[in-house]
């Protein structure tokens, strides 16, 4: 098992980064201000240095990390605040001096919380960092939101290279030249692409960033089975949740119910689901009407032509969606399935011949986690949500939750 050393500047940051390891089964201990032994798999050190005077931060870090044997660790991460507060320059200098990095990759993005970097400028929910209230922190105000400038200030005698999004291709040679890199990222996919390119260099890398860099390293080093979602609701709330998830690189497979009714082509959509899951992609299966409300009219019209009564339309739709989803996941390994809409959930469970589920916990208000009891899918984790319910990130969050169990 790979071993990680994370050096964080405050307690909450140490924990939100360390949990990325522990939720994947890596034994992780957080040490407060000093590392007393090295017998566990991985460690997080909280140096409690974010708000101390800049002139003492370097010596404080130097003293803490001096006894550390870096050799057993496969990954060394200097965790920084995702809003760039703290003594980043001094702490980075101290860790680099002790670790003797061959490559420093500075990528502070945390896309899941709206922290992104574009053209070296760091943003919070689409707003430039310097234009937010965070920049005016009373203890440690942010003086620049340009990550290349920040890294250059830490190493004034070396060249700092910038890697922008339009240059993030599959260029395996990108990190071969130059030691210091300030890197853009807007999505987890961006971060994983960059990490893969950096790993190909086989250099001694100091990873510098927020919890996002640890999470995406782990996603590559210890990949989990993909999560599946089945959506039958046509509410506007659900549509926004689907769009949010899609924006965060979750695959979306739309099933046009009216075409299925006419052409009986369920197999091709089941095959699309299977192909997506086999590729390791988190996948949402939905009625095309959940994405385009106009599709609902086509479904109603087709049902009328086929003699399906209005009161039976919903049952027909959910039966089709449940059957296609069951077929698509049949031979695939999945972390669990998210179901939105009560009729959708029952339609799917009917396809599994499931008569009992066990409630395990509430993952968000009104959104429970359960597991299937009996049937060949015994133990399958499911999360359910009413259609017009939850925040914009509800589906995305629930699918990530399934992968962390």
GROMACS .gro file of C-alpha atoms in nm:
model
  405
    1UNK     CA    1   0.000   0.000   0.000
    2UNK     CA    2   0.123   0.348  -0.090
    3UNK     CA    3   0.221   0.574   0.199
    4UNK     CA    4   0.138   0.944   0.226
    5UNK     CA    5   0.284   1.226   0.432
    6UNK     CA    6   0.071   1.539   0.448
    7UNK     CA    7   0.201   1.858   0.610
    8UNK     CA    8  -0.087   2.097   0.685
    9UNK     CA    9  -0.086   2.440   0.845
   10UNK     CA   10  -0.401   2.404   1.058
   11UNK     CA   11  -0.611   2.135   1.225
   12UNK     CA   12  -0.923   2.146   1.007
   13UNK     CA   13  -0.711   2.144   0.692
   14UNK     CA   14  -0.514   1.847   0.824
   15UNK     CA   15  -0.835   1.657   0.882
   16UNK     CA   16  -1.014   1.738   0.556
   17UNK     CA   17  -0.707   1.624   0.365
   18UNK     CA   18  -0.633   1.320   0.577
   19UNK     CA   19  -0.989   1.193   0.545
   20UNK     CA   20  -0.930   1.149   0.171
   21UNK     CA   21  -0.694   0.867   0.269
   22UNK     CA   22  -0.889   0.713   0.554
   23UNK     CA   23  -1.210   0.685   0.353
   24UNK     CA   24  -1.018   0.459   0.117
   25UNK     CA   25  -0.899   0.233   0.394
   26UNK     CA   26  -0.554   0.380   0.460
   27UNK     CA   27  -0.469   0.401   0.830
   28UNK     CA   28  -0.405   0.772   0.887
   29UNK     CA   29  -0.303   0.954   1.204
   30UNK     CA   30  -0.296   1.330   1.261
   31UNK     CA   31  -0.008   1.455   1.475
   32UNK     CA   32  -0.028   1.794   1.640
   33UNK     CA   33   0.288   1.998   1.581
   34UNK     CA   34   0.526   1.701   1.584
   35UNK     CA   35   0.561   1.353   1.434
   36UNK     CA   36   0.641   1.124   1.726
   37UNK     CA   37   0.673   0.794   1.536
   38UNK     CA   38   0.640   0.649   1.189
   39UNK     CA   39   0.468   0.316   1.239
   40UNK     CA   40   0.131   0.383   1.070
   41UNK     CA   41   0.066   0.370   0.696
   42UNK     CA   42   0.030   0.744   0.646
   43UNK     CA   43   0.050   1.062   0.850
   44UNK     CA   44  -0.083   1.412   0.861
   45UNK     CA   45   0.110   1.673   1.059
   46UNK     CA   46  -0.075   1.982   1.177
   47UNK     CA   47   0.195   2.246   1.216
   48UNK     CA   48  -0.049   2.513   1.345
   49UNK     CA   49   0.142   2.776   1.153
   50UNK     CA   50  -0.117   2.945   0.933
   51UNK     CA   51  -0.162   3.254   1.147
   52UNK     CA   52   0.181   3.290   1.303
   53UNK     CA   53   0.408   3.580   1.202
   54UNK     CA   54   0.572   3.521   0.864
   55UNK     CA   55   0.920   3.582   1.005
   56UNK     CA   56   0.890   3.282   1.238
   57UNK     CA   57   0.703   3.041   1.010
   58UNK     CA   58   1.013   2.904   0.833
   59UNK     CA   59   1.201   2.818   1.153
   60UNK     CA   60   0.883   2.672   1.305
   61UNK     CA   61   0.837   2.436   1.008
   62UNK     CA   62   1.206   2.358   0.992
   63UNK     CA   63   1.205   2.239   1.353
   64UNK     CA   64   0.896   2.020   1.306
   65UNK     CA   65   1.007   1.843   0.990
   66UNK     CA   66   1.377   1.806   1.076
   67UNK     CA   67   1.332   1.459   1.240
   68UNK     CA   68   1.118   1.321   0.955
   69UNK     CA   69   1.252   1.039   0.741
   70UNK     CA   70   1.090   1.111   0.403
   71UNK     CA   71   1.222   0.794   0.241
   72UNK     CA   72   0.932   0.557   0.330
   73UNK     CA   73   0.669   0.787   0.182
   74UNK     CA   74   0.550   0.750  -0.177
   75UNK     CA   75   0.376   1.087  -0.174
   76UNK     CA   76   0.461   1.404   0.017
   77UNK     CA   77   0.191   1.673   0.013
   78UNK     CA   78   0.225   2.028   0.141
   79UNK     CA   79  -0.135   2.109   0.214
   80UNK     CA   80  -0.224   2.477   0.174
   81UNK     CA   81  -0.546   2.665   0.228
   82UNK     CA   82  -0.774   2.652  -0.077
   83UNK     CA   83  -0.819   3.029  -0.046
   84UNK     CA   84  -0.441   3.090  -0.032
   85UNK     CA   85  -0.431   3.221   0.325
   86UNK     CA   86  -0.137   3.160   0.555
   87UNK     CA   87   0.241   3.153   0.532
   88UNK     CA   88   0.254   2.962   0.205
   89UNK     CA   89   0.590   3.105   0.091
   90UNK     CA   90   0.784   3.034   0.408
   91UNK     CA   91   0.632   2.692   0.468
   92UNK     CA   92   0.691   2.581   0.110
   93UNK     CA   93   1.053   2.692   0.130
   94UNK     CA   94   1.106   2.497   0.453
   95UNK     CA   95   0.948   2.173   0.328
   96UNK     CA   96   1.131   2.191  -0.004
   97UNK     CA   97   1.465   2.242   0.171
   98UNK     CA   98   1.410   1.931   0.382
   99UNK     CA   99   1.258   1.712   0.110
  100UNK     CA  100   1.487   1.821  -0.175
  101UNK     CA  101   1.211   1.812  -0.435
  102UNK     CA  102   1.291   1.748  -0.800
  103UNK     CA  103   0.952   1.884  -0.903
  104UNK     CA  104   0.714   2.116  -0.717
  105UNK     CA  105   0.360   2.107  -0.852
  106UNK     CA  106   0.146   2.389  -0.710
  107UNK     CA  107  -0.221   2.320  -0.782
  108UNK     CA  108  -0.450   2.468  -0.511
  109UNK     CA  109  -0.780   2.401  -0.690
  110UNK     CA  110  -1.063   2.230  -0.504
  111UNK     CA  111  -1.335   2.202  -0.770
  112UNK     CA  112  -1.592   2.034  -0.544
  113UNK     CA  113  -1.603   2.352  -0.333
  114UNK     CA  114  -1.581   2.598  -0.622
  115UNK     CA  115  -1.209   2.670  -0.590
  116UNK     CA  116  -1.067   2.686  -0.943
  117UNK     CA  117  -0.764   2.832  -1.118
  118UNK     CA  118  -0.773   2.979  -1.469
  119UNK     CA  119  -0.474   3.148  -1.636
  120UNK     CA  120  -0.300   3.129  -1.296
  121UNK     CA  121  -0.574   3.337  -1.127
  122UNK     CA  122  -0.749   3.164  -0.838
  123UNK     CA  123  -1.129   3.189  -0.814
  124UNK     CA  124  -1.390   3.119  -0.547
  125UNK     CA  125  -1.723   3.016  -0.700
  126UNK     CA  126  -1.638   3.204  -1.017
  127UNK     CA  127  -1.527   3.523  -0.840
  128UNK     CA  128  -1.166   3.630  -0.842
  129UNK     CA  129  -1.016   3.562  -0.499
  130UNK     CA  130  -0.893   3.918  -0.446
  131UNK     CA  131  -1.250   4.041  -0.498
  132UNK     CA  132  -1.391   3.824  -0.219
  133UNK     CA  133  -1.416   3.895   0.153
  134UNK     CA  134  -1.170   3.613   0.215
  135UNK     CA  135  -0.893   3.828   0.072
  136UNK     CA  136  -0.946   4.071   0.361
  137UNK     CA  137  -0.882   3.814   0.633
  138UNK     CA  138  -0.801   4.019   0.946
  139UNK     CA  139  -0.510   3.794   1.047
  140UNK     CA  140  -0.366   3.678   0.714
  141UNK     CA  141  -0.502   3.884   0.425
  142UNK     CA  142  -0.439   3.751   0.076
  143UNK     CA  143  -0.199   3.972  -0.119
  144UNK     CA  144  -0.213   3.795  -0.457
  145UNK     CA  145  -0.446   3.549  -0.627
  146UNK     CA  146  -0.196   3.472  -0.902
  147UNK     CA  147  -0.047   3.132  -0.818
  148UNK     CA  148   0.250   3.179  -1.048
  149UNK     CA  149   0.337   3.504  -0.871
  150UNK     CA  150   0.294   3.334  -0.534
  151UNK     CA  151   0.529   3.050  -0.626
  152UNK     CA  152   0.778   3.293  -0.779
  153UNK     CA  153   0.784   3.492  -0.456
  154UNK     CA  154   0.877   3.175  -0.272
  155UNK     CA  155   1.161   3.094  -0.513
  156UNK     CA  156   1.280   3.426  -0.661
  157UNK     CA  157   1.601   3.280  -0.803
  158UNK     CA  158   1.433   3.005  -1.005
  159UNK     CA  159   1.206   3.005  -1.309
  160UNK     CA  160   0.842   2.928  -1.236
  161UNK     CA  161   0.653   2.770  -1.524
  162UNK     CA  162   0.278   2.812  -1.569
  163UNK     CA  163   0.051   2.547  -1.716
  164UNK     CA  164  -0.285   2.678  -1.834
  165UNK     CA  165  -0.593   2.474  -1.917
  166UNK     CA  166  -0.557   2.508  -2.293
  167UNK     CA  167  -0.206   2.358  -2.266
  168UNK     CA  168  -0.315   2.059  -2.057
  169UNK     CA  169  -0.307   1.791  -2.321
  170UNK     CA  170  -0.165   1.444  -2.313
  171UNK     CA  171   0.186   1.589  -2.346
  172UNK     CA  172   0.385   1.348  -2.133
  173UNK     CA  173   0.694   1.569  -2.162
  174UNK     CA  174   0.537   1.879  -2.012
  175UNK     CA  175   0.697   1.842  -1.667
  176UNK     CA  176   1.032   1.706  -1.782
  177UNK     CA  177   1.186   2.053  -1.804
  178UNK     CA  178   1.171   2.289  -1.511
  179UNK     CA  179   1.130   2.228  -1.138
  180UNK     CA  180   0.858   2.476  -1.038
  181UNK     CA  181   0.511   2.461  -1.187
  182UNK     CA  182   0.195   2.665  -1.114
  183UNK     CA  183  -0.095   2.475  -1.264
  184UNK     CA  184  -0.453   2.564  -1.359
  185UNK     CA  185  -0.746   2.332  -1.288
  186UNK     CA  186  -1.121   2.374  -1.306
  187UNK     CA  187  -1.238   2.015  -1.262
  188UNK     CA  188  -1.128   1.695  -1.093
  189UNK     CA  189  -1.065   1.558  -1.441
  190UNK     CA  190  -0.818   1.843  -1.504
  191UNK     CA  191  -0.640   1.762  -1.179
  192UNK     CA  192  -0.618   1.391  -1.253
  193UNK     CA  193  -0.481   1.457  -1.601
  194UNK     CA  194  -0.211   1.680  -1.454
  195UNK     CA  195  -0.125   1.432  -1.179
  196UNK     CA  196  -0.088   1.150  -1.431
  197UNK     CA  197   0.147   1.360  -1.643
  198UNK     CA  198   0.356   1.452  -1.340
  199UNK     CA  199   0.379   1.091  -1.223
  200UNK     CA  200   0.515   0.989  -1.563
  201UNK     CA  201   0.828   1.192  -1.494
  202UNK     CA  202   0.917   0.956  -1.204
  203UNK     CA  203   1.063   1.258  -1.028
  204UNK     CA  204   1.063   1.325  -0.656
  205UNK     CA  205   0.752   1.540  -0.645
  206UNK     CA  206   0.633   1.780  -0.376
  207UNK     CA  207   0.259   1.808  -0.428
  208UNK     CA  208   0.130   2.148  -0.312
  209UNK     CA  209  -0.242   2.210  -0.287
  210UNK     CA  210  -0.564   2.170  -0.094
  211UNK     CA  211  -0.764   1.857  -0.009
  212UNK     CA  212  -0.840   1.833  -0.381
  213UNK     CA  213  -0.488   1.725  -0.467
  214UNK     CA  214  -0.499   1.443  -0.210
  215UNK     CA  215  -0.844   1.331  -0.323
  216UNK     CA  216  -0.746   1.315  -0.688
  217UNK     CA  217  -0.416   1.142  -0.616
  218UNK     CA  218  -0.614   0.879  -0.428
  219UNK     CA  219  -0.869   0.850  -0.709
  220UNK     CA  220  -0.582   0.749  -0.938
  221UNK     CA  221  -0.383   0.537  -0.694
  222UNK     CA  222  -0.678   0.355  -0.536
  223UNK     CA  223  -0.969   0.382  -0.781
  224UNK     CA  224  -1.312   0.281  -0.655
  225UNK     CA  225  -1.598   0.123  -0.847
  226UNK     CA  226  -1.815   0.382  -1.025
  227UNK     CA  227  -2.145   0.501  -0.882
  228UNK     CA  228  -2.468   0.476  -1.079
  229UNK     CA  229  -2.775   0.698  -1.063
  230UNK     CA  230  -3.124   0.651  -1.204
  231UNK     CA  231  -3.334   0.964  -1.249
  232UNK     CA  232  -3.699   0.966  -1.347
  233UNK     CA  233  -3.811   1.299  -1.203
  234UNK     CA  234  -3.890   1.580  -1.446
  235UNK     CA  235  -3.873   1.858  -1.186
  236UNK     CA  236  -3.665   2.168  -1.251
  237UNK     CA  237  -3.477   2.102  -0.927
  238UNK     CA  238  -3.366   1.762  -1.056
  239UNK     CA  239  -3.265   1.907  -1.392
  240UNK     CA  240  -3.031   2.154  -1.221
  241UNK     CA  241  -2.886   1.873  -1.012
  242UNK     CA  242  -2.819   1.668  -1.326
  243UNK     CA  243  -2.652   1.963  -1.498
  244UNK     CA  244  -2.434   2.024  -1.192
  245UNK     CA  245  -2.324   1.660  -1.187
  246UNK     CA  246  -2.257   1.662  -1.562
  247UNK     CA  247  -2.044   1.974  -1.523
  248UNK     CA  248  -1.838   1.776  -1.271
  249UNK     CA  249  -1.760   1.503  -1.526
  250UNK     CA  250  -2.032   1.252  -1.444
  251UNK     CA  251  -2.151   1.072  -1.757
  252UNK     CA  252  -2.517   1.126  -1.850
  253UNK     CA  253  -2.713   0.875  -2.058
  254UNK     CA  254  -3.051   1.000  -2.178
  255UNK     CA  255  -3.318   0.742  -2.256
  256UNK     CA  256  -3.589   0.866  -2.497
  257UNK     CA  257  -3.890   0.676  -2.369
  258UNK     CA  258  -4.103   0.754  -2.673
  259UNK     CA  259  -3.843   0.591  -2.900
  260UNK     CA  260  -3.816   0.287  -2.674
  261UNK     CA  261  -4.192   0.241  -2.690
  262UNK     CA  262  -4.191   0.251  -3.069
  263UNK     CA  263  -3.869   0.066  -3.156
  264UNK     CA  264  -3.817  -0.169  -2.860
  265UNK     CA  265  -3.447  -0.080  -2.859
  266UNK     CA  266  -3.373  -0.118  -2.488
  267UNK     CA  267  -3.056  -0.319  -2.543
  268UNK     CA  268  -2.861  -0.036  -2.704
  269UNK     CA  269  -2.915   0.188  -2.400
  270UNK     CA  270  -2.832  -0.093  -2.157
  271UNK     CA  271  -2.511  -0.141  -2.356
  272UNK     CA  272  -2.427   0.229  -2.321
  273UNK     CA  273  -2.465   0.203  -1.944
  274UNK     CA  274  -2.248  -0.108  -1.929
  275UNK     CA  275  -1.982   0.056  -2.146
  276UNK     CA  276  -1.974   0.368  -1.931
  277UNK     CA  277  -1.947   0.172  -1.605
  278UNK     CA  278  -1.682  -0.059  -1.750
  279UNK     CA  279  -1.476   0.251  -1.826
  280UNK     CA  280  -1.496   0.345  -1.458
  281UNK     CA  281  -1.723   0.644  -1.516
  282UNK     CA  282  -1.979   0.757  -1.261
  283UNK     CA  283  -2.299   0.744  -1.465
  284UNK     CA  284  -2.648   0.894  -1.450
  285UNK     CA  285  -2.928   0.723  -1.642
  286UNK     CA  286  -3.234   0.937  -1.698
  287UNK     CA  287  -3.545   0.979  -1.901
  288UNK     CA  288  -3.476   1.234  -2.174
  289UNK     CA  289  -3.775   1.424  -2.032
  290UNK     CA  290  -3.575   1.487  -1.715
  291UNK     CA  291  -3.333   1.693  -1.925
  292UNK     CA  292  -3.565   1.830  -2.193
  293UNK     CA  293  -3.920   1.892  -2.077
  294UNK     CA  294  -4.043   1.883  -2.439
  295UNK     CA  295  -3.963   1.509  -2.444
  296UNK     CA  296  -4.244   1.453  -2.193
  297UNK     CA  297  -4.502   1.559  -2.452
  298UNK     CA  298  -4.358   1.313  -2.704
  299UNK     CA  299  -4.383   1.035  -2.448
  300UNK     CA  300  -4.744   1.120  -2.363
  301UNK     CA  301  -4.835   1.136  -2.731
  302UNK     CA  302  -4.671   0.801  -2.807
  303UNK     CA  303  -4.840   0.638  -2.510
  304UNK     CA  304  -5.177   0.764  -2.631
  305UNK     CA  305  -5.116   0.619  -2.978
  306UNK     CA  306  -5.026   0.283  -2.824
  307UNK     CA  307  -5.339   0.281  -2.611
  308UNK     CA  308  -5.158   0.330  -2.278
  309UNK     CA  309  -5.390   0.507  -2.037
  310UNK     CA  310  -5.268   0.837  -1.883
  311UNK     CA  311  -5.276   0.686  -1.535
  312UNK     CA  312  -5.044   0.406  -1.653
  313UNK     CA  313  -4.784   0.627  -1.823
  314UNK     CA  314  -4.574   0.680  -1.511
  315UNK     CA  315  -4.562   0.309  -1.434
  316UNK     CA  316  -4.464   0.237  -1.795
  317UNK     CA  317  -4.181   0.491  -1.791
  318UNK     CA  318  -4.038   0.374  -1.460
  319UNK     CA  319  -4.060   0.011  -1.566
  320UNK     CA  320  -3.861   0.084  -1.882
  321UNK     CA  321  -3.598   0.288  -1.697
  322UNK     CA  322  -3.564   0.026  -1.425
  323UNK     CA  323  -3.528  -0.258  -1.675
  324UNK     CA  324  -3.266  -0.079  -1.886
  325UNK     CA  325  -3.067   0.019  -1.577
  326UNK     CA  326  -3.080  -0.333  -1.433
  327UNK     CA  327  -2.953  -0.476  -1.762
  328UNK     CA  328  -2.678  -0.216  -1.790
  329UNK     CA  329  -2.539  -0.278  -1.441
  330UNK     CA  330  -2.590  -0.655  -1.445
  331UNK     CA  331  -2.232  -0.762  -1.509
  332UNK     CA  332  -2.062  -0.448  -1.378
  333UNK     CA  333  -1.911  -0.368  -1.041
  334UNK     CA  334  -2.066  -0.054  -0.893
  335UNK     CA  335  -2.026   0.129  -0.563
  336UNK     CA  336  -2.402   0.170  -0.533
  337UNK     CA  337  -2.695   0.339  -0.700
  338UNK     CA  338  -2.870   0.672  -0.640
  339UNK     CA  339  -3.244   0.683  -0.714
  340UNK     CA  340  -3.443   1.004  -0.739
  341UNK     CA  341  -3.820   1.004  -0.745
  342UNK     CA  342  -4.029   0.760  -0.540
  343UNK     CA  343  -4.183   0.588  -0.841
  344UNK     CA  344  -3.840   0.561  -1.000
  345UNK     CA  345  -3.701   0.393  -0.691
  346UNK     CA  346  -3.988   0.144  -0.664
  347UNK     CA  347  -3.973   0.070  -1.036
  348UNK     CA  348  -3.605  -0.013  -1.009
  349UNK     CA  349  -3.643  -0.225  -0.695
  350UNK     CA  350  -3.926  -0.415  -0.862
  351UNK     CA  351  -3.684  -0.502  -1.140
  352UNK     CA  352  -3.449  -0.645  -0.879
  353UNK     CA  353  -3.735  -0.843  -0.722
  354UNK     CA  354  -3.646  -0.665  -0.397
  355UNK     CA  355  -3.907  -0.656  -0.122
  356UNK     CA  356  -3.695  -0.528   0.169
  357UNK     CA  357  -3.430  -0.260   0.226
  358UNK     CA  358  -3.242  -0.172   0.543
  359UNK     CA  359  -3.199   0.195   0.636
  360UNK     CA  360  -2.839   0.269   0.737
  361UNK     CA  361  -2.806   0.646   0.783
  362UNK     CA  362  -2.906   0.990   0.656
  363UNK     CA  363  -2.640   1.131   0.423
  364UNK     CA  364  -2.814   1.468   0.383
  365UNK     CA  365  -3.136   1.601   0.531
  366UNK     CA  366  -3.413   1.387   0.388
  367UNK     CA  367  -3.175   1.174   0.180
  368UNK     CA  368  -3.122   0.827   0.333
  369UNK     CA  369  -2.865   0.557   0.262
  370UNK     CA  370  -2.997   0.199   0.253
  371UNK     CA  371  -2.898  -0.144   0.136
  372UNK     CA  372  -3.091  -0.408  -0.053
  373UNK     CA  373  -3.184  -0.718   0.146
  374UNK     CA  374  -3.217  -1.055  -0.025
  375UNK     CA  375  -3.217  -1.116  -0.402
  376UNK     CA  376  -2.898  -1.160  -0.601
  377UNK     CA  377  -2.821  -0.793  -0.533
  378UNK     CA  378  -2.811  -0.839  -0.155
  379UNK     CA  379  -2.604  -0.564   0.008
  380UNK     CA  380  -2.630  -0.322  -0.284
  381UNK     CA  381  -2.607   0.032  -0.142
  382UNK     CA  382  -2.880   0.271  -0.251
  383UNK     CA  383  -2.952   0.636  -0.178
  384UNK     CA  384  -3.295   0.780  -0.250
  385UNK     CA  385  -3.420   1.136  -0.292
  386UNK     CA  386  -3.758   1.288  -0.368
  387UNK     CA  387  -3.762   1.452  -0.711
  388UNK     CA  388  -3.808   1.822  -0.628
  389UNK     CA  389  -3.576   1.809  -0.328
  390UNK     CA  390  -3.220   1.898  -0.236
  391UNK     CA  391  -2.953   2.149  -0.329
  392UNK     CA  392  -2.788   2.179  -0.667
  393UNK     CA  393  -2.508   1.940  -0.571
  394UNK     CA  394  -2.732   1.673  -0.414
  395UNK     CA  395  -2.695   1.406  -0.685
  396UNK     CA  396  -2.321   1.467  -0.721
  397UNK     CA  397  -2.269   1.455  -0.344
  398UNK     CA  398  -2.474   1.136  -0.305
  399UNK     CA  399  -2.279   0.960  -0.581
  400UNK     CA  400  -1.949   1.056  -0.419
  401UNK     CA  401  -2.084   0.935  -0.086
  402UNK     CA  402  -2.159   0.593  -0.236
  403UNK     CA  403  -1.796   0.567  -0.350
  404UNK     CA  404  -1.660   0.644  -0.005
  405UNK     CA  405  -1.849   0.367   0.177
   0.00000   0.00000   0.00000
